[in-house]
Short mmCIF file of N, CA and C in Angstrom, two decimals:
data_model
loop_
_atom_site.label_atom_id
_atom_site.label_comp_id
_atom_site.label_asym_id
_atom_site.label_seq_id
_atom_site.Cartn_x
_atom_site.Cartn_y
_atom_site.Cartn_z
N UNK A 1 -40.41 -26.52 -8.00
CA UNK A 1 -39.59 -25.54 -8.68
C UNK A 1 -40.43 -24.75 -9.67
N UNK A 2 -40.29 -23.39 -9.77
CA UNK A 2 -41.20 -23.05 -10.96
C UNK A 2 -40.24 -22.77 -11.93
N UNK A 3 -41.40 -22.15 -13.46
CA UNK A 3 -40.40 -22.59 -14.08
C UNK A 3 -38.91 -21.99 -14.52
N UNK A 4 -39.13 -20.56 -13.92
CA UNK A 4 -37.70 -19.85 -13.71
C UNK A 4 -36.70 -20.43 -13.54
N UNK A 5 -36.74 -21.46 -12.05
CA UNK A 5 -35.91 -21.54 -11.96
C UNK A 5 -35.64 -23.33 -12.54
N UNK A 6 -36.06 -23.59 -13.72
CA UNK A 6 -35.56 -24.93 -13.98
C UNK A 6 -34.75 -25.01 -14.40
N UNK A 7 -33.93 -26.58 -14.57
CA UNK A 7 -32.90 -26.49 -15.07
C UNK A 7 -32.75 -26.67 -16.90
N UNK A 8 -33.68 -26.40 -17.24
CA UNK A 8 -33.62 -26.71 -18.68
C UNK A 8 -33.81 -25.24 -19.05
N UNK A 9 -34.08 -24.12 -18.33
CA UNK A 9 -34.61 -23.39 -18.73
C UNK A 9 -33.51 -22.09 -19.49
N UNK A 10 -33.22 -22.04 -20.49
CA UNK A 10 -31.66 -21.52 -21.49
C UNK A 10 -31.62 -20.32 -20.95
N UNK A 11 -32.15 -19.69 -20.28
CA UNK A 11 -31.54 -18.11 -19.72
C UNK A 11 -30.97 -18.67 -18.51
N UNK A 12 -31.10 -19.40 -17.71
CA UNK A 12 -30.43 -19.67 -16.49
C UNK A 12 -29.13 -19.55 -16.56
N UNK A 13 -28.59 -19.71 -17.57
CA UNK A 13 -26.51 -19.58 -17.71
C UNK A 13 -26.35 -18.42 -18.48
N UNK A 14 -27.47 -17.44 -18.77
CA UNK A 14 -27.18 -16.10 -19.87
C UNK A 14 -25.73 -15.39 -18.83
N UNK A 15 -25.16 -15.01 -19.67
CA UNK A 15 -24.28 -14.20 -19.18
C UNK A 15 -24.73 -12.78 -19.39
N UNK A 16 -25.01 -11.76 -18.49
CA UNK A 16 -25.17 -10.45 -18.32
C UNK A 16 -24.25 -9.59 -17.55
N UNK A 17 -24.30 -7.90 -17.69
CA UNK A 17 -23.21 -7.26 -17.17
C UNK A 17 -22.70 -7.55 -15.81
N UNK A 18 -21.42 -7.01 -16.14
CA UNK A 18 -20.96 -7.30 -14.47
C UNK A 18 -21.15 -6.18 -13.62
N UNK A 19 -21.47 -7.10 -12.51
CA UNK A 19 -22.24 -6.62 -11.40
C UNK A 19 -21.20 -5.35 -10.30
N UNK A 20 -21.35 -4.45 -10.07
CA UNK A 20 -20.54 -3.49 -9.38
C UNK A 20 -20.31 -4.25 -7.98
N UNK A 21 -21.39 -5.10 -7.57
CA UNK A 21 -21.33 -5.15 -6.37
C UNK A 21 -20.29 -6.42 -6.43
N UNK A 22 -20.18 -7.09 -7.12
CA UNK A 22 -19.15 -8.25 -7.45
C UNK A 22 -18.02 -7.88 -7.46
N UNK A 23 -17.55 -6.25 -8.07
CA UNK A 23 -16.63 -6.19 -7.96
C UNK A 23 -15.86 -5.44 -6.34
N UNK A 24 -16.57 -5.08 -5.76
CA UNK A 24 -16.75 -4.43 -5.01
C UNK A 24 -16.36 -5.55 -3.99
N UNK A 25 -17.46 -6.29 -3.57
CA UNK A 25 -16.67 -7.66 -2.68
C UNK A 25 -15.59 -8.61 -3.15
N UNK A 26 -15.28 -8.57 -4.06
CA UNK A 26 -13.77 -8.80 -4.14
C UNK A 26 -12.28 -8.07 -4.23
N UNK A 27 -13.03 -7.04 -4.33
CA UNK A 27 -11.69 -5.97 -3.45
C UNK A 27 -11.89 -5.53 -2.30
N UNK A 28 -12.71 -5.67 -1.71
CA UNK A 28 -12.93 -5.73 -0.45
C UNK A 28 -12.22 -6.79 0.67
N UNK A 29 -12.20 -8.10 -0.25
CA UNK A 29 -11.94 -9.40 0.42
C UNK A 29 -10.30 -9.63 -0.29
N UNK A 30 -9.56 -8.82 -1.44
CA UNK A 30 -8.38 -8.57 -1.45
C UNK A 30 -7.64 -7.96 -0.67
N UNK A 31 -8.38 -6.50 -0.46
CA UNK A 31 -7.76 -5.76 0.74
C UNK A 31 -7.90 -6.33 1.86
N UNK A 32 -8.72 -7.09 2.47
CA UNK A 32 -8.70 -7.72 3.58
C UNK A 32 -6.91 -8.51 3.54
N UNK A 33 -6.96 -9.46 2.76
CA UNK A 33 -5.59 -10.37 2.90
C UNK A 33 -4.82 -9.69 2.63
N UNK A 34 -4.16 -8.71 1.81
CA UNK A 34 -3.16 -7.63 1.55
C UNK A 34 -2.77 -7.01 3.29
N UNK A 35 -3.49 -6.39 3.75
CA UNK A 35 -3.23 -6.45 5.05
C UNK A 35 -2.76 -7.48 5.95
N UNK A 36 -3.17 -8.52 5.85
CA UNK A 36 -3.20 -9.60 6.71
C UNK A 36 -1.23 -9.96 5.97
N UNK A 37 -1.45 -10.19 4.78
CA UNK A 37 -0.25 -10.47 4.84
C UNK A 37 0.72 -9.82 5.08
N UNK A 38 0.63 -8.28 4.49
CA UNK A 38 1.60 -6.86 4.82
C UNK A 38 2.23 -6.92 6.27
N UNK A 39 1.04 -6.80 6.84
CA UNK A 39 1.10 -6.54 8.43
C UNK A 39 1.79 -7.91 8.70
N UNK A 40 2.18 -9.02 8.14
CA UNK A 40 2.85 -10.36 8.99
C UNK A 40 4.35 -10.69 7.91
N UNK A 41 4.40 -10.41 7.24
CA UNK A 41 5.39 -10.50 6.40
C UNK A 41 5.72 -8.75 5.92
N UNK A 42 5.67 -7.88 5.75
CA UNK A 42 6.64 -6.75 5.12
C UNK A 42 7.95 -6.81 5.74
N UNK A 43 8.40 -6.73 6.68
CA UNK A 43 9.54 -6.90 7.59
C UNK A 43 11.02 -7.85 5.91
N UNK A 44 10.34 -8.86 5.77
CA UNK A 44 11.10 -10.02 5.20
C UNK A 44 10.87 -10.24 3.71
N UNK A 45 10.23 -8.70 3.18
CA UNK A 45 9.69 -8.57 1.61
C UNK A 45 10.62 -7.63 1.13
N UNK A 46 10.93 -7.71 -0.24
CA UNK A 46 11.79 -6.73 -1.04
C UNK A 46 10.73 -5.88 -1.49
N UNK A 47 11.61 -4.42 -2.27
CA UNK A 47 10.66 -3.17 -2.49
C UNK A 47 9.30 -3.63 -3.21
N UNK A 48 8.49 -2.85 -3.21
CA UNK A 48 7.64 -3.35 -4.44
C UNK A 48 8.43 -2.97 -5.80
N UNK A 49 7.57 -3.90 -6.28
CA UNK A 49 8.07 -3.57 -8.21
C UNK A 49 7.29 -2.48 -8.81
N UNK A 50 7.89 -2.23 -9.57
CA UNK A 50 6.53 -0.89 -10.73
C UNK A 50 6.22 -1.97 -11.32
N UNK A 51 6.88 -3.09 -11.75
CA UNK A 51 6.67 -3.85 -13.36
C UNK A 51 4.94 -4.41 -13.02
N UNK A 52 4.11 -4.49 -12.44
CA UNK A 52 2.76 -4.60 -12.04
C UNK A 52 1.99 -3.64 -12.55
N UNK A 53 2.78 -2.51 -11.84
CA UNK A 53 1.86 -1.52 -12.18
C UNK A 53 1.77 -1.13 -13.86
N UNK A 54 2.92 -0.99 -14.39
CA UNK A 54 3.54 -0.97 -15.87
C UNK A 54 2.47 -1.45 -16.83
N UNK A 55 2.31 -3.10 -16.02
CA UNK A 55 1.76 -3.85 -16.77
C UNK A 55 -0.23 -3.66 -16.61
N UNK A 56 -0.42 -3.10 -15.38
CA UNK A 56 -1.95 -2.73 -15.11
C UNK A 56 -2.50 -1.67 -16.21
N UNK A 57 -1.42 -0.55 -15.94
CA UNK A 57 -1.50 0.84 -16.78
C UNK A 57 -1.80 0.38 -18.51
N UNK A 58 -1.07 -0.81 -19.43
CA UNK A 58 -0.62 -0.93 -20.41
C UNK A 58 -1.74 -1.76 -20.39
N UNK A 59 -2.51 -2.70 -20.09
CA UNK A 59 -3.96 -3.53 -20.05
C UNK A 59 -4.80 -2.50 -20.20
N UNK A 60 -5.02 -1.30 -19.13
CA UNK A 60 -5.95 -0.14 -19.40
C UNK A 60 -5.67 0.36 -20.29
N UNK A 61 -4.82 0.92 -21.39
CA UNK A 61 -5.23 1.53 -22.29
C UNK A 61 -5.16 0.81 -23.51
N UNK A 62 -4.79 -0.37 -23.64
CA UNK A 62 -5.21 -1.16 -24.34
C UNK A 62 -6.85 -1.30 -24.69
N UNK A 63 -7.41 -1.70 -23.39
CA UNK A 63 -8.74 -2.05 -22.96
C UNK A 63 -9.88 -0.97 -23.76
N UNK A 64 -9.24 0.41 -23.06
CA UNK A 64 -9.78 1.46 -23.51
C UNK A 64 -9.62 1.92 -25.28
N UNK A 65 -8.63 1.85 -25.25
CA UNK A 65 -8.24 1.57 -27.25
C UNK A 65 -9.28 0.78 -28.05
N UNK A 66 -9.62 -0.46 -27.32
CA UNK A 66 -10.85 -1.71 -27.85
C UNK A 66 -11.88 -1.20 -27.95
N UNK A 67 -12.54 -0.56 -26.73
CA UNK A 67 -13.82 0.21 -26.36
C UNK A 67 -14.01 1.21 -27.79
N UNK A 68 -13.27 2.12 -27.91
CA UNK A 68 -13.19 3.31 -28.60
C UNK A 68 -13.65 2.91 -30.25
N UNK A 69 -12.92 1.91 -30.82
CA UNK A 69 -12.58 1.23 -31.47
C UNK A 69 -13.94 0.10 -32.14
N UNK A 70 -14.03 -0.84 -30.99
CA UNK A 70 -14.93 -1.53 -30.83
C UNK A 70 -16.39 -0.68 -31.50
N UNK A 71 -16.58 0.00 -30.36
CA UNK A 71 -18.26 0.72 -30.35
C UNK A 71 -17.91 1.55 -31.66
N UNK A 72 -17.36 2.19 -32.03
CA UNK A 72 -16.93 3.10 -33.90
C UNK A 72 -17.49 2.12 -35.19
N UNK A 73 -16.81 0.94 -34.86
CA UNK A 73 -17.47 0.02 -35.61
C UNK A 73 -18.64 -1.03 -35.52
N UNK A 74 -19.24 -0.96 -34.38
CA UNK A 74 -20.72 -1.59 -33.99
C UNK A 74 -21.10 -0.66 -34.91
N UNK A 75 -21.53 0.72 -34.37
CA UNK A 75 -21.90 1.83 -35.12
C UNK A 75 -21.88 2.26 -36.24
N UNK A 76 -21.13 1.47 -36.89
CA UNK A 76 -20.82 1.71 -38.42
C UNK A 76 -20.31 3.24 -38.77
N UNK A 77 -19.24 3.55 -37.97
CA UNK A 77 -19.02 4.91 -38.43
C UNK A 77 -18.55 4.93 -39.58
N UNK A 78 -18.16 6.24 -40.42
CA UNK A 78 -17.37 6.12 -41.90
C UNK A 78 -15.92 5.85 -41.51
N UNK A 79 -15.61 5.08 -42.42
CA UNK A 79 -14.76 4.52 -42.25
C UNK A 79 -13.87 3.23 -41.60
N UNK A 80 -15.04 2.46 -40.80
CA UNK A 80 -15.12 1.94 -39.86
C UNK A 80 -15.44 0.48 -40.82
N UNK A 81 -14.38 -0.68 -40.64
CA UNK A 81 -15.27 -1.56 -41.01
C UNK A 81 -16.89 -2.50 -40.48
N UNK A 82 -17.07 -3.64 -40.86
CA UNK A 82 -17.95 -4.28 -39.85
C UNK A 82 -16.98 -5.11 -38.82
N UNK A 83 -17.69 -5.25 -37.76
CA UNK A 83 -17.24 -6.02 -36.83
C UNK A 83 -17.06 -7.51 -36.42
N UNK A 84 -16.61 -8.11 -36.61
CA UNK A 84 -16.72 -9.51 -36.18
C UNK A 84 -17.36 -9.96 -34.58
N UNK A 85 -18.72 -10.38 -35.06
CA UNK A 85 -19.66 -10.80 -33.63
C UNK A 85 -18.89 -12.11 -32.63
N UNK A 86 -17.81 -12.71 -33.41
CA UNK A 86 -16.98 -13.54 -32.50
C UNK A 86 -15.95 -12.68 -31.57
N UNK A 87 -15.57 -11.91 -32.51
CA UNK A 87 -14.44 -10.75 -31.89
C UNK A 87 -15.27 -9.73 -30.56
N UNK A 88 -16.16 -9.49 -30.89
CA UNK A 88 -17.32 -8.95 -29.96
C UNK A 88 -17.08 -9.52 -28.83
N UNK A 89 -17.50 -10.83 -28.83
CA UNK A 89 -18.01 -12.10 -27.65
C UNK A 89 -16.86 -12.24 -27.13
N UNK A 90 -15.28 -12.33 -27.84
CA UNK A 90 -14.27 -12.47 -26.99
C UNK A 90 -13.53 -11.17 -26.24
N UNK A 91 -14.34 -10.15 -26.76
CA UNK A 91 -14.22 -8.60 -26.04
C UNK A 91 -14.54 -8.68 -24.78
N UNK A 92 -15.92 -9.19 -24.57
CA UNK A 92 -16.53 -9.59 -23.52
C UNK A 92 -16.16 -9.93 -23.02
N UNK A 93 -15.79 -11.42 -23.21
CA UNK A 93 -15.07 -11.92 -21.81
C UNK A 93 -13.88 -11.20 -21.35
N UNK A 94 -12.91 -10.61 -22.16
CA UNK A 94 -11.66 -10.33 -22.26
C UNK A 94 -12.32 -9.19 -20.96
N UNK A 95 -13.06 -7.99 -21.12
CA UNK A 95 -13.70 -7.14 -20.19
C UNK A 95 -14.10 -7.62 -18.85
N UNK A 96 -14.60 -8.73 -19.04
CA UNK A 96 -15.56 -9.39 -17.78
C UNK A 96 -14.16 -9.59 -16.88
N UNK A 97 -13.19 -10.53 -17.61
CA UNK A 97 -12.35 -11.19 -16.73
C UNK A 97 -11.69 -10.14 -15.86
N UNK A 98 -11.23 -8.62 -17.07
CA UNK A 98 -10.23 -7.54 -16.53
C UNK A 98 -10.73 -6.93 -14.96
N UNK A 99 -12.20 -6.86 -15.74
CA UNK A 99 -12.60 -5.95 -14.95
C UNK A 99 -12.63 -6.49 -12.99
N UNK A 100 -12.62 -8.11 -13.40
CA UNK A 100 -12.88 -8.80 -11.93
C UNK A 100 -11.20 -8.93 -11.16
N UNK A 101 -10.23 -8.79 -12.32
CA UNK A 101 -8.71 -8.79 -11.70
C UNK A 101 -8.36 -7.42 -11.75
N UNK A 102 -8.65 -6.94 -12.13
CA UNK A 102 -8.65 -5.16 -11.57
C UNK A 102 -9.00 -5.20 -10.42
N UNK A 103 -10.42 -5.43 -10.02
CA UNK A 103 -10.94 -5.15 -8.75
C UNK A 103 -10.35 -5.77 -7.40
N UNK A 104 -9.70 -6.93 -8.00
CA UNK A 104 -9.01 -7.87 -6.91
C UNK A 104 -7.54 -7.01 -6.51
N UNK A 105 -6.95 -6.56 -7.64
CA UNK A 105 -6.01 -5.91 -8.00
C UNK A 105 -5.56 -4.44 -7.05
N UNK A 106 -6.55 -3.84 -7.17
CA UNK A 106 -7.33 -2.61 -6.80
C UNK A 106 -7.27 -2.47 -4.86
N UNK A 107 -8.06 -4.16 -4.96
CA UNK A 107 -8.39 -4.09 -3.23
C UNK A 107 -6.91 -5.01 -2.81
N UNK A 108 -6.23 -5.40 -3.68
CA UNK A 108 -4.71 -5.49 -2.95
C UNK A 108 -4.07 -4.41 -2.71
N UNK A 109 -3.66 -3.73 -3.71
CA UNK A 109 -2.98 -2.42 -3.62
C UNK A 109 -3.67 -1.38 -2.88
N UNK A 110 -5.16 -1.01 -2.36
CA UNK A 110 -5.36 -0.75 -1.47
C UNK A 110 -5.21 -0.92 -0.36
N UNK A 111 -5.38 -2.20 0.34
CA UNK A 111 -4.75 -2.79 1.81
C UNK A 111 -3.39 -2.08 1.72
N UNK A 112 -2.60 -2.59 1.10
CA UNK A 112 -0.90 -2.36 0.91
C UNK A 112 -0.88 -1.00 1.39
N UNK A 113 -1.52 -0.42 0.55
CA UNK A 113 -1.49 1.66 0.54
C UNK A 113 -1.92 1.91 1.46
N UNK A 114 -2.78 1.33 2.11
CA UNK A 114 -3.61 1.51 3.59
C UNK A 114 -2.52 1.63 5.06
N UNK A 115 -1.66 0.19 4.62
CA UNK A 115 -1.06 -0.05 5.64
C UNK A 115 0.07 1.17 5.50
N UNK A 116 0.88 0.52 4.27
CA UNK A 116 2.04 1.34 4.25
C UNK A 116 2.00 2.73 4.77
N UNK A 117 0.44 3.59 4.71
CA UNK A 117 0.73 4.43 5.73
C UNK A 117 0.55 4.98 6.79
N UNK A 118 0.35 4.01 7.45
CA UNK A 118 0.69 3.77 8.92
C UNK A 118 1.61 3.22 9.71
N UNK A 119 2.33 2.95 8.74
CA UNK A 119 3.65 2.25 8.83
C UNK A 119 4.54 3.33 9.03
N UNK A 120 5.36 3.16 10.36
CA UNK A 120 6.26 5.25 10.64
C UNK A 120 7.60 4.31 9.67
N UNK A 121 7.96 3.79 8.99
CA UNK A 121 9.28 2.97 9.00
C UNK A 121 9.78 3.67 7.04
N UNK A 122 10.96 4.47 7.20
CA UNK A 122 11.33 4.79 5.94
C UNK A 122 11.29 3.66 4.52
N UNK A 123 11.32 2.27 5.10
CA UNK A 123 11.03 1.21 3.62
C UNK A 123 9.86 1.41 3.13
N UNK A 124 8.44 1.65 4.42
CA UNK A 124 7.27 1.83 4.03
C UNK A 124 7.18 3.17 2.71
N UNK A 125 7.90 4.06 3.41
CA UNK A 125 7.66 5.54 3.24
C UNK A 125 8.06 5.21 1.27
N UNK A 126 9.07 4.18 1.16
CA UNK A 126 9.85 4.10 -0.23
C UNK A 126 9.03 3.35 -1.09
N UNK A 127 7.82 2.77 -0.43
CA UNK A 127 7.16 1.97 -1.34
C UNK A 127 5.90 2.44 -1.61
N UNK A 128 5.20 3.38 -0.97
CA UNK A 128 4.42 4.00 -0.86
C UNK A 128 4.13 4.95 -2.38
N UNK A 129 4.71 5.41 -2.82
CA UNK A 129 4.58 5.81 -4.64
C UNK A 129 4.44 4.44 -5.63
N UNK A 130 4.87 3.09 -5.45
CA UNK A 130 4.33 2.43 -5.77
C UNK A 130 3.23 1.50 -5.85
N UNK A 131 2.80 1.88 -4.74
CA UNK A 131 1.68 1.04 -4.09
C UNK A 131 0.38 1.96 -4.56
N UNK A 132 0.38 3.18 -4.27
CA UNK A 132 -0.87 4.36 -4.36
C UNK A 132 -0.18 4.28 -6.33
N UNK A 133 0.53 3.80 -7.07
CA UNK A 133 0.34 3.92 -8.33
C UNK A 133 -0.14 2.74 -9.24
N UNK A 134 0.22 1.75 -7.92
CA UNK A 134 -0.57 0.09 -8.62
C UNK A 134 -2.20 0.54 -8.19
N UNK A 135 -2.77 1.45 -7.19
CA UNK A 135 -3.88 1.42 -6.83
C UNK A 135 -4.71 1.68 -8.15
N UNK A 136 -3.84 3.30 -8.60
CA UNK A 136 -4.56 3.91 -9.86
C UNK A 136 -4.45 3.06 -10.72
N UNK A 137 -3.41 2.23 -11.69
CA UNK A 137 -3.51 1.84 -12.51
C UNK A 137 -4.76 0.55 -12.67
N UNK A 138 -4.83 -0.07 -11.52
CA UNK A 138 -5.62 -0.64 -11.05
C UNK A 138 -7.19 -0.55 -11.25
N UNK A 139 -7.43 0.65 -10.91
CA UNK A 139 -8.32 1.49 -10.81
C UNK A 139 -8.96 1.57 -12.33
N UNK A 140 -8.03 2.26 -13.36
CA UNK A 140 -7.86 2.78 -14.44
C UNK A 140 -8.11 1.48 -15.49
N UNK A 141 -7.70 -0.20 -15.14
CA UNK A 141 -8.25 -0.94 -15.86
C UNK A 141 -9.63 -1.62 -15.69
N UNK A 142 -10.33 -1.47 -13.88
CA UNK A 142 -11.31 -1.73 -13.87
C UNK A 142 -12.53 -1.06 -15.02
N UNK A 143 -11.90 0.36 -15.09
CA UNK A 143 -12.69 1.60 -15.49
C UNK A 143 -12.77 0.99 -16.88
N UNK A 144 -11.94 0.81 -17.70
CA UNK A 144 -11.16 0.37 -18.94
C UNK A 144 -12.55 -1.05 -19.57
N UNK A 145 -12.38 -1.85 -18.98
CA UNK A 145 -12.91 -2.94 -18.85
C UNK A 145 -14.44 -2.76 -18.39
N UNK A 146 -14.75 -2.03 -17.82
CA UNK A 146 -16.38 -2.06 -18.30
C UNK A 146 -16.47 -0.93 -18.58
N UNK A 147 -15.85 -0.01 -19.24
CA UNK A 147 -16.29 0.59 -20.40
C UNK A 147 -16.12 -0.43 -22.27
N UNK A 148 -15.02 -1.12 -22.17
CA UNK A 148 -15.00 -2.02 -23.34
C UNK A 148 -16.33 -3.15 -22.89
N UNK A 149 -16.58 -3.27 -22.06
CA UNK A 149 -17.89 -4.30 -22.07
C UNK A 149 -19.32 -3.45 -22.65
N UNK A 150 -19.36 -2.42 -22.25
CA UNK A 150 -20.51 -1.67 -22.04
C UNK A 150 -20.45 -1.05 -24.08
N UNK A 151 -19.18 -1.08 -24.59
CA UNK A 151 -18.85 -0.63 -25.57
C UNK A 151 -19.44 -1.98 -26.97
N UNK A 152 -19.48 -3.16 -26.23
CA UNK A 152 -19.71 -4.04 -27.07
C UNK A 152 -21.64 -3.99 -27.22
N UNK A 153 -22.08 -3.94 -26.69
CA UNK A 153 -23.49 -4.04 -26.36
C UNK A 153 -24.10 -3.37 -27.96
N UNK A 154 -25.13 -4.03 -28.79
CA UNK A 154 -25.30 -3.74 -29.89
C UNK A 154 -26.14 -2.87 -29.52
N UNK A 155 -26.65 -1.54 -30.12
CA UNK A 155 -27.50 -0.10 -30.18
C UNK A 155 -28.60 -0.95 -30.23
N UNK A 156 -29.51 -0.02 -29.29
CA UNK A 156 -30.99 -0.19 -29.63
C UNK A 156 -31.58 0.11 -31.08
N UNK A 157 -32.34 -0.18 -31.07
CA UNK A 157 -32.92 -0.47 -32.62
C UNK A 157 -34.48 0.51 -32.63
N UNK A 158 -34.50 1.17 -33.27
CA UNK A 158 -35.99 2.02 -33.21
C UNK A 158 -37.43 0.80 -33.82
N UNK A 159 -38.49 1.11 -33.35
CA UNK A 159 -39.07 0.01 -33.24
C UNK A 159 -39.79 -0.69 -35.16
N UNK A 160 -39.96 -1.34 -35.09
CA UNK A 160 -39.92 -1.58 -36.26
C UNK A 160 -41.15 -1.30 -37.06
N UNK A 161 -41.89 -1.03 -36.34
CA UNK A 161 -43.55 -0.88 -36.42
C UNK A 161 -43.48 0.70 -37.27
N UNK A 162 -42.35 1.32 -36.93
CA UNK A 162 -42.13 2.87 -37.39
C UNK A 162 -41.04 2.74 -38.87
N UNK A 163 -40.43 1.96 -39.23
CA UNK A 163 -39.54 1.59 -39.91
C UNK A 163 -40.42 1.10 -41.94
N UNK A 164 -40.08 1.52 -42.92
CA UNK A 164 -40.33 1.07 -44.11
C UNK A 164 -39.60 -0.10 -44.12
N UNK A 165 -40.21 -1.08 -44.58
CA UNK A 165 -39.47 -1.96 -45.54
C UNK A 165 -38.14 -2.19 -45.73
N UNK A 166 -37.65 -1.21 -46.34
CA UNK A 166 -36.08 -0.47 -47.19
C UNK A 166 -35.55 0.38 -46.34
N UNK A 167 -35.73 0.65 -45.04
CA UNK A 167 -35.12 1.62 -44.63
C UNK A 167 -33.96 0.72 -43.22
N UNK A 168 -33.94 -0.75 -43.12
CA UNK A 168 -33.16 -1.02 -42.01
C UNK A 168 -31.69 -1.34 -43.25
N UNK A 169 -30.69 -1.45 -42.86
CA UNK A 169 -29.24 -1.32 -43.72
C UNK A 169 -28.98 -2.50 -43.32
N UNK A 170 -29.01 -3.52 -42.58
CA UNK A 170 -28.55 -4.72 -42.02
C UNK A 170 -29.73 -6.12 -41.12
N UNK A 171 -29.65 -7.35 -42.03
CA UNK A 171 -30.61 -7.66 -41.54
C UNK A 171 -30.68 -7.88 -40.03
N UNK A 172 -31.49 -8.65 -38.90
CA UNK A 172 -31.44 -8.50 -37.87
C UNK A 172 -30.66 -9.40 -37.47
N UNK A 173 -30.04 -8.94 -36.28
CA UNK A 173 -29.11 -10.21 -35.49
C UNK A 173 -27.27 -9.70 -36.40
N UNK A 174 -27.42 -9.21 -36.90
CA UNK A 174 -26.27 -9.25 -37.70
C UNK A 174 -25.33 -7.94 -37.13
N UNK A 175 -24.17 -7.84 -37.28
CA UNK A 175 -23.44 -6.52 -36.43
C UNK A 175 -22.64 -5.82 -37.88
#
């Protein structure tokens, strides 16, 4: 084994951004079963609900509210307090998780939207504004969620070699 990959070695469990392509094969492999089930059960299913979508839409701009919010005060804008680096870390995950049930989210309500129209049958035709609106909202919290991830990430720092003494405002490591 070298030593990359040992097991003692403390970056081996770092958590880093999420991966597009992660999200990507799991809506991929949502829409797969969304179909599978659509196509074998719609017949014996009631309308879709909005209350999904309601609730997708209301996560995204939440999400996006954090981001906005969040990064104002990394940044120390005026007016802006400091940030809590725990509150940070649970941003994160809070992002990581959205962004991976969005995508699952996303590639359900895609299959669904896929099928439903190909479906010649007027129930399809009635569910079809809900389905293409769980897609967007869907959509809209993946977006949401790694922008609040990408929002937590502390600013680069100019190098220090260029820096006086007296001129950094916060010591290092600190938010």
């Amino acid at each position: 084994m070298s030593q990359a990959q040992s097991p003692r070695d403390p970056d081996r469990f770092r958590m880093g951004p999420t991966r597009i392509s992660t999200l990507v094969v799991a809506a991929l492999a949502a829409a797969a079963v969304a179909w599978l089930l659509i196509s074998s059960f719609y017949g014996s299913a009631p309308d879709l609900p909005w209350l999904p979508v309601v609730t997708l839409a209301g996560l995204a701009v939440l999400e996006a509210y954090a981001a906005v919010n969040t990064r104002a005060r990394i940044e120390r804008r005026p007016g802006r307090g400091p940030v809590n680096p725990l509150l940070v870390a649970r941003f994160v995950a809070l992002a990581k998780a959205s962004a991976l049930a969005g995508a699952i989210f996303a590639g359900f309500y895609a299959g669904l939207t896929g099928w439903l129209f190909l479906e010649p049958t007027n129930a399809a035709a009635d569910d079809r504004p809900a389905g293409g609106a769980g897609l967007l909202a869907s959509l809209a919290l993946v977006a949401a969620a790694l922008w609040l991830e990408r929002s937590c990430r502390v600013p680069e720092q100019e190098d220090d070699e260029d820096r006086e003494p007296g001129d950094r405002e916060t010591p290092r490591g600190r938010l």
